[in-house]
Coordinates of C-alpha atoms and ligand atoms in Angstrom, one line a residue:
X1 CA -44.3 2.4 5.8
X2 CA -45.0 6.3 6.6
X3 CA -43.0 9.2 5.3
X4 CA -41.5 9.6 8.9
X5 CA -39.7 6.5 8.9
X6 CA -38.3 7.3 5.2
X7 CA -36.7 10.0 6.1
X8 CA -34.7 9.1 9.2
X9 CA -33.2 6.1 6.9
X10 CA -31.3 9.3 5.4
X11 CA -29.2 10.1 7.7
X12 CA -25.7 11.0 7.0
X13 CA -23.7 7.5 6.2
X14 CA -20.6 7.1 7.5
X15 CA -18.0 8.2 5.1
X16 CA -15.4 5.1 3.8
X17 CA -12.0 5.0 3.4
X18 CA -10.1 4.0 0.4
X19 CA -6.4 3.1 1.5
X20 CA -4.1 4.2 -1.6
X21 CA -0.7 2.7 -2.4
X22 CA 2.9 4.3 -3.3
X23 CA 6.3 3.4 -3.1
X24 CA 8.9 5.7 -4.6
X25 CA 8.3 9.3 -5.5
X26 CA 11.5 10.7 -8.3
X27 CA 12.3 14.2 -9.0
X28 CA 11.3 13.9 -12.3
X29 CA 8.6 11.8 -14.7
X30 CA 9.7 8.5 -15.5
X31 CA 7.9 5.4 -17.6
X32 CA 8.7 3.0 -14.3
X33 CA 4.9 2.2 -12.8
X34 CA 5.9 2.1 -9.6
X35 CA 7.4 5.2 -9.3
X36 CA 5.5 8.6 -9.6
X37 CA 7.4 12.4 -10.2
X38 CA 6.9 14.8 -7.1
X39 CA 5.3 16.9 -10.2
X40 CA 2.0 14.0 -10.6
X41 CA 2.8 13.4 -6.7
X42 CA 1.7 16.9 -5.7
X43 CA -1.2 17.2 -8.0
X44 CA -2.5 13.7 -6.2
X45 CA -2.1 15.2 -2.9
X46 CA -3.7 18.3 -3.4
X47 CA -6.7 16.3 -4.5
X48 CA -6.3 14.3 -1.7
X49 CA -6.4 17.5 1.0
X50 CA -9.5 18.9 -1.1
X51 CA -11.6 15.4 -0.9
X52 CA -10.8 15.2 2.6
X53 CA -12.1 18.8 3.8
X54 CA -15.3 18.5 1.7
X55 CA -16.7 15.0 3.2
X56 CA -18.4 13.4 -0.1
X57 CA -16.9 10.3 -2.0
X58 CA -14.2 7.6 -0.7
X59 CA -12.0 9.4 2.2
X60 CA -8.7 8.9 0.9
X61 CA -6.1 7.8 3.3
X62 CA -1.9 7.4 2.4
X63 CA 0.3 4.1 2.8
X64 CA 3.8 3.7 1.1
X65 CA 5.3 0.2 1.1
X66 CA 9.0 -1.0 1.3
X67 CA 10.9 2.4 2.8
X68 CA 12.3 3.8 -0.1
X69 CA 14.6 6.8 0.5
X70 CA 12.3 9.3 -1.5
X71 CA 10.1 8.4 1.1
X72 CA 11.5 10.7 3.4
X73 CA 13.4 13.0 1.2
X74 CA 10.8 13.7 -1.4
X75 CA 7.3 12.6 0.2
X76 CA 7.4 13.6 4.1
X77 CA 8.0 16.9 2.6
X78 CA 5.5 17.2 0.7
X79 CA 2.9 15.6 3.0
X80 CA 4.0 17.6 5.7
X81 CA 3.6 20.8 3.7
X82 CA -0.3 20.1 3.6
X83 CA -0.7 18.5 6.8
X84 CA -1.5 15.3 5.6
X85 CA 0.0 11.6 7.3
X86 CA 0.8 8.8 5.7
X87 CA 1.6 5.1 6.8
X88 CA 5.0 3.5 5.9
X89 CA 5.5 -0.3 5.6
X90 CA 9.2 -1.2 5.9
X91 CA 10.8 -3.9 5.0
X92 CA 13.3 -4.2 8.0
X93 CA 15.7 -6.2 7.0
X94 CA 16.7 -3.7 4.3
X95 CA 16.9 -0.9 6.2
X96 CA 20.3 0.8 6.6
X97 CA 21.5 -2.0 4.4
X98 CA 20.2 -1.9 0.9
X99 CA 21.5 0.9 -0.7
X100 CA 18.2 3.3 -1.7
X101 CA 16.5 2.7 1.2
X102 CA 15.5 4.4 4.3
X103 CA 18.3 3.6 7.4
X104 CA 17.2 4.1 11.3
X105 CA 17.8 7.8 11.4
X106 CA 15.5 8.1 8.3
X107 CA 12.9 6.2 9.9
X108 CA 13.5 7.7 13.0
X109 CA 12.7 11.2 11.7
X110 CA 10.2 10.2 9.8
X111 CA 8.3 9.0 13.0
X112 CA 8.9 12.1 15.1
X113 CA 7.2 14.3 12.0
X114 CA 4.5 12.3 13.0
X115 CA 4.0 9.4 10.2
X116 CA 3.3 6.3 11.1
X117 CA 5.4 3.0 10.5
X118 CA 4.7 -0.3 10.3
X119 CA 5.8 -3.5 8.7
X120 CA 6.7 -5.1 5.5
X121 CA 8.3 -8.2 6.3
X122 CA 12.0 -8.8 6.7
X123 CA 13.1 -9.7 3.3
X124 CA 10.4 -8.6 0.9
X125 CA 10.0 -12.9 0.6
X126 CA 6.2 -13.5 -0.7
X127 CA 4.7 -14.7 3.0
X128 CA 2.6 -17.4 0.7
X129 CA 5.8 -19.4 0.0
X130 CA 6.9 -19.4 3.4
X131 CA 7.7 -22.3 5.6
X132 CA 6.7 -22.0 9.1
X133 CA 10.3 -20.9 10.4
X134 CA 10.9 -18.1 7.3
X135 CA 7.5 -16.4 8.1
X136 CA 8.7 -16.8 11.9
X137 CA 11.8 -14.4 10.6
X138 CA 9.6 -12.7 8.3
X139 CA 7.1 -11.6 10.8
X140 CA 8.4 -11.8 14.1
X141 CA 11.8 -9.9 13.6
X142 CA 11.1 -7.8 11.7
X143 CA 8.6 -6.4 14.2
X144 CA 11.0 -6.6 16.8
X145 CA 13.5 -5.0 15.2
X146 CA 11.2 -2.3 13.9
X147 CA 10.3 -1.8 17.9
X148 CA 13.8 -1.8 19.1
X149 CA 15.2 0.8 17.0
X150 CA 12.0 2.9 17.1
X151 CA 10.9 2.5 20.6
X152 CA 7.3 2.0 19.5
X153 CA 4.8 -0.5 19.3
X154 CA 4.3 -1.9 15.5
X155 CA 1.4 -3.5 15.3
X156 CA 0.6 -3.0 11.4
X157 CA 2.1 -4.5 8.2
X158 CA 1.4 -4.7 4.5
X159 CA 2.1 -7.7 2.6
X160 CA 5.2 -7.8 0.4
X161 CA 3.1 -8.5 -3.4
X162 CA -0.1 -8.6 -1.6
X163 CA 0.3 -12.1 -1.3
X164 CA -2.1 -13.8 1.7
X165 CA -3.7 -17.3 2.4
X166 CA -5.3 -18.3 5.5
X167 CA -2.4 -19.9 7.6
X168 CA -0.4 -16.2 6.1
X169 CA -3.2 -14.5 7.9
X170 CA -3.3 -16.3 11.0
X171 CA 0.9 -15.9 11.2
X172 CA 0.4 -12.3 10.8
X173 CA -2.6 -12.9 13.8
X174 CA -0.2 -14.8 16.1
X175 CA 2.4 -12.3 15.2
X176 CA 0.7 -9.6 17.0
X177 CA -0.3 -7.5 13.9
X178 CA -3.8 -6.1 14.7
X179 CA -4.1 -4.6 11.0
X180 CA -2.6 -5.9 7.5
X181 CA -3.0 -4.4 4.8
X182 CA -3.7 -6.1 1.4
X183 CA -3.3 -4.9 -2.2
X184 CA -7.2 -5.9 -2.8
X185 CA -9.0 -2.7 -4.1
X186 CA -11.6 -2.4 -1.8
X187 CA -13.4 0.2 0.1
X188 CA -13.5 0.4 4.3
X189 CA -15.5 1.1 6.9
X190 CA -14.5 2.5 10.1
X191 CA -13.3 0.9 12.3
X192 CA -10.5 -0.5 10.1
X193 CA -10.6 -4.3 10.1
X194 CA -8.1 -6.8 10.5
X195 CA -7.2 -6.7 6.6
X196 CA -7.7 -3.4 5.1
X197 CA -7.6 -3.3 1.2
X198 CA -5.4 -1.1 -0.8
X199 CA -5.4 0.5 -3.8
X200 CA -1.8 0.1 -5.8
X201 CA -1.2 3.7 -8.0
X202 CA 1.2 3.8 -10.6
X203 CA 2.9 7.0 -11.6
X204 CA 0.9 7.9 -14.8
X205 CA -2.4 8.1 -13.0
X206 CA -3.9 11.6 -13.6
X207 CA -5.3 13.7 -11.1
X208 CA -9.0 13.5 -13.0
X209 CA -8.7 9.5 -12.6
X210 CA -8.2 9.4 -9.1
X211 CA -10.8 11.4 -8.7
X212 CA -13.2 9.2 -10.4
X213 CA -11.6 6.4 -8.1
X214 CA -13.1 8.3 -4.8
X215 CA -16.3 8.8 -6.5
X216 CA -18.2 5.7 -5.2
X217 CA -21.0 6.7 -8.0
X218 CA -18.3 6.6 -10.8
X219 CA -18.2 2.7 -10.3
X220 CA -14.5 3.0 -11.1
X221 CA -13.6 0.9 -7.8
X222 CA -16.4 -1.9 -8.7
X223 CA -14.5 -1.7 -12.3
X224 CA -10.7 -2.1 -10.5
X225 CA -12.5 -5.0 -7.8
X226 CA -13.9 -7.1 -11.1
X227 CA -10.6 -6.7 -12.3
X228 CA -8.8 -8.3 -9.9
X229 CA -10.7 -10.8 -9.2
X230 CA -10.0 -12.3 -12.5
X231 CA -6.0 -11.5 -11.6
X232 CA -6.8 -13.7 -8.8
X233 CA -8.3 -16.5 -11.1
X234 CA -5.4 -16.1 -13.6
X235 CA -2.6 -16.0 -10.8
X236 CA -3.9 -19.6 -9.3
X237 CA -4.1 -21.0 -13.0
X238 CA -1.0 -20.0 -14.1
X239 CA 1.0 -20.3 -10.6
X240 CA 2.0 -17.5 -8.4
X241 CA 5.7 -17.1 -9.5
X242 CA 4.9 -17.3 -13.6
X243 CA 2.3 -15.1 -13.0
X244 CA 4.6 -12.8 -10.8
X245 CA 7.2 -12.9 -13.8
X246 CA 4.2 -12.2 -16.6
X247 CA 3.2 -9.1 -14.7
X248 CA 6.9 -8.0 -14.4
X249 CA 7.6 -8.1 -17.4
X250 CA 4.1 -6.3 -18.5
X251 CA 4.3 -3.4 -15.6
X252 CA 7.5 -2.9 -14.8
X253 CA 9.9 -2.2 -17.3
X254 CA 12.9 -1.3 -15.5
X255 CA 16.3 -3.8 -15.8
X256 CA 17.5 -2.8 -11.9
X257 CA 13.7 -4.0 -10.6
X258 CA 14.8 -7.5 -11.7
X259 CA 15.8 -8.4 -8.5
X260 CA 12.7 -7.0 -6.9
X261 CA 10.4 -8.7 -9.7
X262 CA 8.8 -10.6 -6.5
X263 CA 7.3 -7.1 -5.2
X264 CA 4.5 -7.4 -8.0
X265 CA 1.4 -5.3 -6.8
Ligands
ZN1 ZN1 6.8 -4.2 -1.4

């Protein structure tokens, strides 16, 4: 093997993606994991516009899952200040009616600033416990009534908890979702795939952290992917729904998210 042939192995790889994962943003700090203050919000973001101009490490790239109203009034914002887009998974059947949450004219806005929107089932149900006619509502309608009201194509969704088996993923297929994005820690390579992994942040997650988390070197994503591969083990030991309440009760210590327990991830 000459010297030649070394060196034009070293070309310039192409740079992955790591998908990160938010869902409500609050005007001030709070102990709730899945919320994060603008404060910590703006700090990530900054990092995030820094890492993406200088081309080294994990590209990171925005997603926000369920269509919180902070979404638009705190987040797009804030995004929009430093040019950055995010994606937004809705849960449709909750918009304009669950109290919190982002209605049509929110999501309406939110499009013509130039995010990008896509699905999160109808009812936040976990797609694995689905019988063939709930994931037809869960999948097909809301996608159509995403569509309708938005006059766009939707052909992206995230999973409400991450949740995913094969006949989930072939629904999602049949659904006409091109992309679904999971809550499995994992890096991408262009182009994206038809199941993109996602990394879930919580609100107490420094600056310094994430930035170890885009380091590929740091072997903080090969640390997180171990991880939850032994979630994976302990969720099919235990059963998803005990293991659903377990993690509740461990990560998210807020009474009013009782109701919303099932979101886990
Ligand atoms: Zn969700």
């Amino acid at each position: 093997m000459s010297a030649d042939s070394n060196s034009k192995e070293q070309m310039q790889p192409t740079l992955q993606s790591l998908y990160l994962l938010y869902h409500e943003v609050r005007p001030s700090e709070t102990p709730y994991s899945y919320a994060i203050s603008a404060e910590m919000f703006g700090k990530h973001l900054d990092l995030y516009v820094q890492r993406r101009s200088s081309n080294i490490g994990f590209l990171p790239e925005l997603t926000f899952d369920d269509g919180h109203i902070s979404n638009i009034e705190l987040a797009a914002p804030m995004l929009a200040a430093r040019g950055l887009t995010a994606r937004f998974f809705i849960t449709a059947g909750w918009t304009g009616k669950r109290p919190g949450y982002m209605g049509w004219t929110e999501l309406r806005a939110l499009q013509a600033a130039g995010q990008a929107i896509g699905a999160h089932g109808w009812s936040h149900a976990l797609l694995t416990h689905c019988d063939d006619r709930e994931l037809q509502t869960e999948l097909n309608d809301s996608r159509r009534a995403l569509e309708e009201n938005l006059g766009a194509a939707i052909t992206t969704m995230s999973l409400p908890g991450g949740r995913a088996n094969g006949r989930v993923l072939a629904a999602c297929e049949a659904a006409g979702y091109t992309h679904v994005f999971t809550s499995v820690p994992k890096a991408e390579t262009p182009p994206l795939g038809k199941t993109v992994g996602r990394f879930n942040v919580q609100g107490n997650m420094q600056p310094e952290w994430i930035a170890q988390l885009l380091q590929p070197q740091s072997g903080v994503l090969s640390g997180l992917q171990r991880q939850d591969q032994i979630k994976q083990k302990l969720k099919s030991l235990l059963g998803d729904r005990l293991y659903a309440k377990l993690w509740a009760l461990r990560n998210r210590q807020e009474p009013e998210a009782d109701d919303h327990w099932e979101s886990a991830e």
